[in-house]
Structure formats: structure tokens, C-alpha cells
Tab-separated table of C-alpha atoms in Angstrom:
chain	number	residue	atom	x	y	z
A	21	MET	CA	-69.043	2.813	-115.214
A	22	TYR	CA	-67.155	1.140	-118.071
A	23	THR	CA	-65.233	4.350	-118.784
A	24	GLU	CA	-64.238	4.778	-115.116
A	25	LEU	CA	-63.107	1.148	-114.857
A	26	LYS	CA	-61.082	1.437	-118.061
A	27	GLN	CA	-59.364	4.544	-116.715
A	28	GLU	CA	-58.530	2.899	-113.387
A	29	LEU	CA	-57.117	-0.208	-115.070
A	30	TYR	CA	-55.072	2.001	-117.394
A	31	LYS	CA	-53.633	3.956	-114.461
A	32	LEU	CA	-52.825	0.764	-112.552
A	33	GLY	CA	-51.205	-0.905	-115.546
A	34	HIS	CA	-48.983	2.092	-116.282
A	35	ARG	CA	-47.620	2.430	-112.755
A	36	LYS	CA	-44.328	0.740	-111.871
A	37	LEU	CA	-45.241	-0.275	-108.308
A	38	PRO	CA	-47.909	-2.928	-109.141
A	39	TRP	CA	-45.434	-4.671	-111.442
A	40	TRP	CA	-42.128	-4.615	-109.583
A	41	ILE	CA	-43.756	-5.499	-106.265
A	42	ILE	CA	-44.576	-8.902	-107.769
A	43	SER	CA	-40.900	-9.711	-107.214
A	44	PHE	CA	-41.613	-9.432	-103.472
A	45	LEU	CA	-44.322	-12.095	-103.839
A	46	ILE	CA	-41.960	-14.469	-105.656
A	47	LEU	CA	-39.147	-13.893	-103.152
A	48	PHE	CA	-41.583	-14.547	-100.297
A	49	MET	CA	-42.647	-17.836	-101.899
A	50	ILE	CA	-39.007	-18.858	-102.350
A	51	PHE	CA	-38.329	-18.025	-98.686
A	52	MET	CA	-41.290	-20.149	-97.561
A	53	GLY	CA	-40.074	-23.028	-99.711
A	54	LEU	CA	-36.609	-22.845	-98.165
A	55	ALA	CA	-37.975	-22.382	-94.623
A	56	MET	CA	-40.484	-25.249	-94.672
A	57	GLY	CA	-38.272	-27.642	-96.579
A	58	ARG	CA	-39.044	-30.644	-98.725
A	59	ASP	CA	-41.074	-32.418	-96.014
A	60	TYR	CA	-43.989	-30.049	-96.626
A	61	SER	CA	-44.104	-30.246	-100.412
A	62	LYS	CA	-47.822	-31.022	-100.586
A	63	LEU	CA	-48.820	-28.270	-98.164
A	64	LEU	CA	-46.631	-25.734	-99.959
A	65	VAL	CA	-48.229	-26.584	-103.295
A	66	MET	CA	-51.764	-26.485	-101.857
A	67	THR	CA	-51.192	-23.048	-100.324
A	68	CYS	CA	-49.123	-21.693	-103.234
A	69	TYR	CA	-46.149	-21.471	-100.891
A	70	ASP	CA	-48.174	-19.678	-98.208
A	71	SER	CA	-48.526	-16.666	-100.498
A	72	SER	CA	-51.756	-15.460	-98.844
A	73	GLN	CA	-50.274	-12.895	-96.438
A	74	ALA	CA	-47.808	-11.608	-99.040
A	75	ILE	CA	-50.664	-11.022	-101.501
A	76	MET	CA	-52.721	-9.242	-98.849
A	77	LEU	CA	-49.795	-6.991	-97.973
A	78	ILE	CA	-49.246	-6.154	-101.648
A	79	LEU	CA	-52.945	-5.328	-101.989
A	80	VAL	CA	-52.672	-2.981	-99.017
A	81	VAL	CA	-49.647	-1.167	-100.465
A	82	VAL	CA	-50.990	-0.885	-104.006
A	83	GLY	CA	-54.682	-0.545	-103.154
A	84	SER	CA	-54.269	2.214	-100.604
A	85	THR	CA	-52.452	4.394	-103.138
A	86	ILE	CA	-55.355	4.071	-105.574
A	87	PHE	CA	-57.530	6.000	-103.127
A	88	SER	CA	-55.373	7.884	-100.628
A	89	MET	CA	-52.744	9.258	-103.006
A	90	GLU	CA	-55.442	10.768	-105.203
A	91	PHE	CA	-56.935	12.398	-102.112
A	92	GLN	CA	-53.529	13.733	-101.059
A	93	ASN	CA	-52.565	14.981	-104.529
A	94	LYS	CA	-56.080	16.294	-105.256
A	95	THR	CA	-56.101	14.366	-108.537
A	96	ILE	CA	-59.412	12.900	-107.391
A	97	LEU	CA	-60.972	16.223	-108.433
A	98	MET	CA	-60.141	15.550	-112.073
A	99	VAL	CA	-61.459	11.987	-111.782
A	100	MET	CA	-64.705	13.170	-110.225
A	101	TYR	CA	-65.115	15.914	-112.849
A	102	ARG	CA	-64.952	13.400	-115.698
A	103	ALA	CA	-67.026	10.681	-113.991
A	104	SER	CA	-70.763	10.218	-114.291
A	105	ASN	CA	-71.182	9.927	-110.519
A	106	LYS	CA	-69.284	9.128	-107.311
A	107	GLY	CA	-70.642	5.588	-107.171
A	108	ALA	CA	-69.078	4.739	-110.530
A	109	VAL	CA	-65.677	6.048	-109.381
A	110	TYR	CA	-65.775	4.110	-106.109
A	111	LEU	CA	-66.936	0.864	-107.703
A	112	ALA	CA	-64.357	1.168	-110.504
A	113	LYS	CA	-61.557	1.502	-107.958
A	114	PHE	CA	-62.876	-1.481	-105.965
A	115	ILE	CA	-63.140	-3.690	-109.055
A	116	THR	CA	-59.653	-2.614	-110.203
A	117	ILE	CA	-58.120	-3.739	-106.903
A	118	PHE	CA	-60.129	-6.980	-107.088
A	119	ILE	CA	-58.864	-7.698	-110.612
A	120	TYR	CA	-55.316	-7.067	-109.403
A	121	ASN	CA	-56.033	-9.462	-106.523
A	122	VAL	CA	-57.046	-12.227	-108.950
A	123	PHE	CA	-53.972	-11.463	-111.080
A	124	LEU	CA	-51.653	-11.873	-108.061
A	125	HIS	CA	-53.235	-15.228	-107.234
A	126	LEU	CA	-52.755	-16.374	-110.831
A	127	VAL	CA	-49.074	-15.378	-110.600
A	128	ALA	CA	-48.752	-17.343	-107.351
A	129	MET	CA	-50.285	-20.424	-108.983
A	130	LEU	CA	-47.998	-20.190	-112.020
A	131	VAL	CA	-44.923	-19.866	-109.790
A	132	THR	CA	-46.160	-22.842	-107.736
A	133	ILE	CA	-46.605	-24.938	-110.876
A	134	PHE	CA	-43.044	-24.048	-111.917
A	135	PHE	CA	-41.607	-24.934	-108.485
A	136	ASN	CA	-43.530	-28.218	-108.473
A	137	THR	CA	-42.136	-29.065	-111.887
A	138	VAL	CA	-38.504	-28.069	-111.404
A	139	PRO	CA	-36.988	-29.663	-108.229
A	140	ILE	CA	-35.329	-26.520	-106.888
A	141	LEU	CA	-37.083	-25.913	-103.569
A	142	VAL	CA	-39.208	-29.009	-103.007
A	143	ASN	CA	-39.561	-32.548	-104.259
A	144	PRO	CA	-42.103	-32.440	-107.105
A	145	VAL	CA	-45.410	-34.069	-106.206
A	146	ALA	CA	-47.804	-35.576	-108.742
A	147	TRP	CA	-50.796	-33.292	-109.271
A	148	SER	CA	-53.123	-36.296	-109.109
A	149	THR	CA	-51.927	-37.191	-105.588
A	150	THR	CA	-54.831	-37.343	-103.137
A	151	TYR	CA	-54.366	-34.852	-100.302
A	152	LYS	CA	-56.840	-32.775	-98.275
A	153	TYR	CA	-60.600	-33.455	-98.451
A	154	GLN	CA	-59.905	-36.568	-100.527
A	155	GLN	CA	-59.179	-34.349	-103.503
A	156	SER	CA	-56.225	-34.231	-105.880
A	157	LEU	CA	-53.400	-31.828	-105.087
A	158	PHE	CA	-54.264	-29.725	-108.132
A	159	ILE	CA	-57.884	-29.316	-106.966
A	160	ASN	CA	-56.564	-28.499	-103.475
A	161	MET	CA	-54.474	-25.666	-104.930
A	162	ILE	CA	-57.360	-24.302	-107.014
A	163	ALA	CA	-59.795	-24.497	-104.087
A	164	THR	CA	-57.391	-22.868	-101.617
A	165	THR	CA	-56.727	-20.085	-104.119
A	166	GLY	CA	-60.466	-19.525	-104.528
A	167	VAL	CA	-60.977	-19.390	-100.764
A	168	ASP	CA	-58.074	-16.967	-100.391
A	169	ILE	CA	-59.508	-14.667	-103.058
A	170	VAL	CA	-62.606	-14.402	-100.854
A	171	THR	CA	-60.470	-13.672	-97.766
A	172	SER	CA	-58.352	-11.086	-99.565
A	173	THR	CA	-61.489	-9.416	-100.920
A	174	LEU	CA	-62.383	-8.728	-97.282
A	175	ILE	CA	-59.041	-6.925	-97.014
A	176	ILE	CA	-59.891	-4.964	-100.180
A	177	SER	CA	-63.139	-3.782	-98.596
A	178	LEU	CA	-61.160	-2.660	-95.539
A	179	ILE	CA	-58.664	-0.853	-97.774
A	180	CYS	CA	-61.499	1.038	-99.472
A	181	LEU	CA	-63.134	1.875	-96.137
A	182	THR	CA	-59.990	3.068	-94.361
A	183	SER	CA	-58.784	4.947	-97.458
A	184	CYS	CA	-62.028	6.925	-97.506
A	185	LEU	CA	-61.717	7.623	-93.788
A	186	ILE	CA	-58.002	8.534	-93.824
A	187	ASN	CA	-56.332	10.596	-96.549
A	188	SER	CA	-52.794	9.469	-95.687
A	189	ASP	CA	-51.755	6.365	-97.633
A	190	THR	CA	-48.989	5.700	-95.071
A	191	ILE	CA	-51.456	5.467	-92.197
A	192	VAL	CA	-53.828	3.332	-94.273
A	193	ILE	CA	-50.977	0.920	-95.085
A	194	VAL	CA	-49.889	0.671	-91.438
A	195	VAL	CA	-53.432	0.133	-90.137
A	196	ASN	CA	-54.282	-2.590	-92.650
A	197	ALA	CA	-50.882	-4.274	-92.320
A	198	LEU	CA	-51.461	-4.527	-88.572
A	199	ILE	CA	-54.883	-6.060	-89.243
A	200	ILE	CA	-53.332	-8.648	-91.569
A	201	PHE	CA	-50.504	-9.687	-89.245
A	202	MET	CA	-52.198	-9.251	-85.867
A	203	GLY	CA	-55.915	-9.593	-86.609
A	204	SER	CA	-56.110	-13.331	-86.039
A	205	THR	CA	-54.117	-13.094	-82.782
A	206	LEU	CA	-56.295	-10.249	-81.513
A	207	SER	CA	-59.390	-12.305	-82.267
A	208	VAL	CA	-58.004	-15.287	-80.337
A	209	ASN	CA	-57.180	-13.068	-77.366
A	210	LEU	CA	-60.676	-11.604	-77.514
A	211	LEU	CA	-62.263	-15.045	-77.542
A	212	ASN	CA	-60.096	-16.237	-74.646
A	213	ALA	CA	-60.705	-13.144	-72.548
A	214	ASN	CA	-64.188	-14.308	-71.497
A	215	ILE	CA	-65.525	-10.756	-71.578
A	216	GLY	CA	-68.820	-11.626	-73.230
A	217	PRO	CA	-70.873	-14.292	-75.005
A	218	ILE	CA	-68.478	-16.427	-77.056
A	219	LYS	CA	-71.203	-17.380	-79.527
A	220	LEU	CA	-71.503	-13.697	-80.457
A	221	ILE	CA	-67.860	-12.589	-80.140
A	222	ARG	CA	-66.621	-15.366	-82.432
A	223	TRP	CA	-68.378	-13.542	-85.294
A	224	ASN	CA	-66.051	-10.530	-84.978
A	225	PRO	CA	-64.576	-9.423	-88.349
A	226	LEU	CA	-60.969	-10.176	-87.365
A	227	ASN	CA	-61.887	-13.847	-86.906
A	228	MET	CA	-62.835	-14.037	-90.582
A	229	LEU	CA	-59.167	-13.653	-91.494
A	230	ASN	CA	-58.778	-17.307	-90.446
A	231	LEU	CA	-60.812	-18.509	-93.432
A	232	THR	CA	-57.908	-19.499	-95.681
A	233	THR	CA	-55.706	-21.006	-92.975
A	234	GLN	CA	-58.636	-22.949	-91.536
A	235	TYR	CA	-59.469	-24.339	-94.959
A	236	TYR	CA	-56.092	-26.048	-95.317
A	237	ASN	CA	-55.586	-26.738	-91.589
A	238	TYR	CA	-59.073	-27.286	-90.198
A	239	ALA	CA	-58.135	-29.344	-87.143
A	240	THR	CA	-55.980	-26.562	-85.662
A	241	TYR	CA	-57.774	-23.398	-86.692
A	242	HIS	CA	-61.308	-24.635	-86.001
A	243	LEU	CA	-60.335	-24.696	-82.320
A	244	THR	CA	-58.993	-21.161	-82.689
A	245	SER	CA	-61.840	-19.571	-84.646
A	246	MET	CA	-64.651	-21.548	-82.952
A	247	LEU	CA	-66.513	-21.418	-86.268
A	248	SER	CA	-66.828	-23.910	-89.100
A	249	SER	CA	-65.298	-23.107	-92.477
A	250	THR	CA	-68.782	-22.515	-93.898
A	251	GLN	CA	-69.578	-20.068	-91.100
A	252	LEU	CA	-66.291	-18.244	-91.711
A	253	LEU	CA	-67.117	-18.033	-95.418
A	254	ILE	CA	-70.556	-16.580	-94.718
A	255	GLY	CA	-69.115	-14.120	-92.200
A	256	THR	CA	-66.375	-13.045	-94.611
A	257	LEU	CA	-68.853	-12.377	-97.410
A	258	CYS	CA	-71.162	-10.440	-95.080
A	259	TYR	CA	-68.389	-8.253	-93.648
A	260	THR	CA	-67.013	-7.643	-97.145
A	261	ALA	CA	-70.414	-6.327	-98.209
A	262	ILE	CA	-70.779	-4.228	-95.041
A	263	PHE	CA	-67.315	-2.630	-95.283
A	264	THR	CA	-67.737	-1.991	-99.015
A	265	ILE	CA	-71.062	-0.242	-98.500
A	266	LEU	CA	-69.733	1.785	-95.564
A	267	GLY	CA	-66.752	2.839	-97.666
A	268	TYR	CA	-69.061	3.968	-100.448
A	269	LEU	CA	-71.285	5.952	-98.080
A	270	ILE	CA	-68.236	7.760	-96.677
A	271	PHE	CA	-66.806	8.313	-100.175
A	272	ARG	CA	-70.120	9.775	-101.352
A	273	ARG	CA	-70.228	12.248	-98.491
A	274	LYS	CA	-66.525	13.115	-98.695
A	275	SER	CA	-65.693	16.650	-99.778
A	276	PHE	CA	-62.838	17.025	-102.263
């Protein structure tokens, strides 16, 4: 699988889209800094200027093209011809998107460190300042980033699954973007509809998208998700595994 992963990373690194779209992430962070103002300096630093949704959207745009565009252009045939097996190709693509996910989070942290050093958008806050969970602000930022990598990996598994189901990258982008922006709201509506056992419905996959926001705002989102942060973490990991495996099974049976 090393050869397949090397090829996927090479293709990703030599495309323009994954690089220039980072400017969207930085502009989004600047917008959040201007919108929330200097009164929320600590929260902005902890959440890397609320970069979570922007990163997920970027993953959807870039990640969907890794699968769907190769299906549309039939270049997947060349990839499959050179690969040892379908599993290696699928896993290499998944890991490539995951590595890009980690890279985007590192960029968000570096930009946050810059903004918290240079007083452009917010009043700089000492990294040793105690904030959430009786931890320093720096640890808060690292922990929130780690939690968000788990949440965004769930989105990656959905990207892989929907890309294997649908050949059109446009449709894949629209579907996953709707999940990102409306998933949490749909889950809340489902929980408030009283159409079944709440203890079971609260484990729906859309509810797991609350993991990051609940981590840094537990008091509010715990009432919304009706699950603890630990339960959300477990659910997110389980659904990530399920969607990844389903995507692989569909990819293996897909005719090219």
C-alpha cells in the first residue's frame, strides 16, 4: 500500500486546489475574529477561530474530487491497473484525505498563534491563562484541535462512502455540505419530534457532529445532543469505522 499512498499524496500535492483553498480557511478565521470581537479572545483561540466547519467544507471539496473525479474521468482504471488490490487504493485515498485534514488543522493552529501574538483581530491572551476544564489556553487549543480531527474524520468517512455511491463530485459536495451545515439541526429536530425512544435516537450519526462544539461549550450542547462528550466520542469513532467499511465494500464491488 506504500506505493498507492505515495501516488495519492503526490497527486494531491501537485494539484492547485488543495493549496489555494487554504486562503478560504484563513479568510474565514479572519471573518470570525472580526465578527466575534475582542470580548471572545479566549474562545476564539481555543477553537482556532471556529475553523472547524471551514475545514470540514474544504475536506468535502477536496476529498470528493479524489474519488468522484477519477470515476468521472475514468482515470481510476489506470490507478486500479497499477495497484496491488482495490483495498490498497481505497485505504490510500482515505489516509491521504486524513493527512490533509491534519495539515489543515496545523495551519489553523499556526494562524491562531499568529493572531494571538499580533493584536490585529483580538487582544492577545497569555497561553498559560487557565480557561476551560481548568487547563491552560494552549492545552485547550491543542485538545479542541484533537477532538475536531476526530469529528472531521467522521466527515472523511462520509466523503468516501458517498463518493463510492455517487460518481458526480458536485452531488457529493452538495450532500456532504448539507450534512455539515444542517446535520446538527436535523438531529435536534429529530430528538424533539418525539417519534421514538430518545435513548436510541440520540445515537443517530448526525448527532455526532456536535462533538467539537460540545467539547468547548458543554453546558449548551449537552442539552442539545443529550449525550455526554465521552458518549459522542465513542459514537463518532464507531460511525467513522462503519462508514469507512461500508465505503470500502461498495468500492470493492464497484465496476469501473
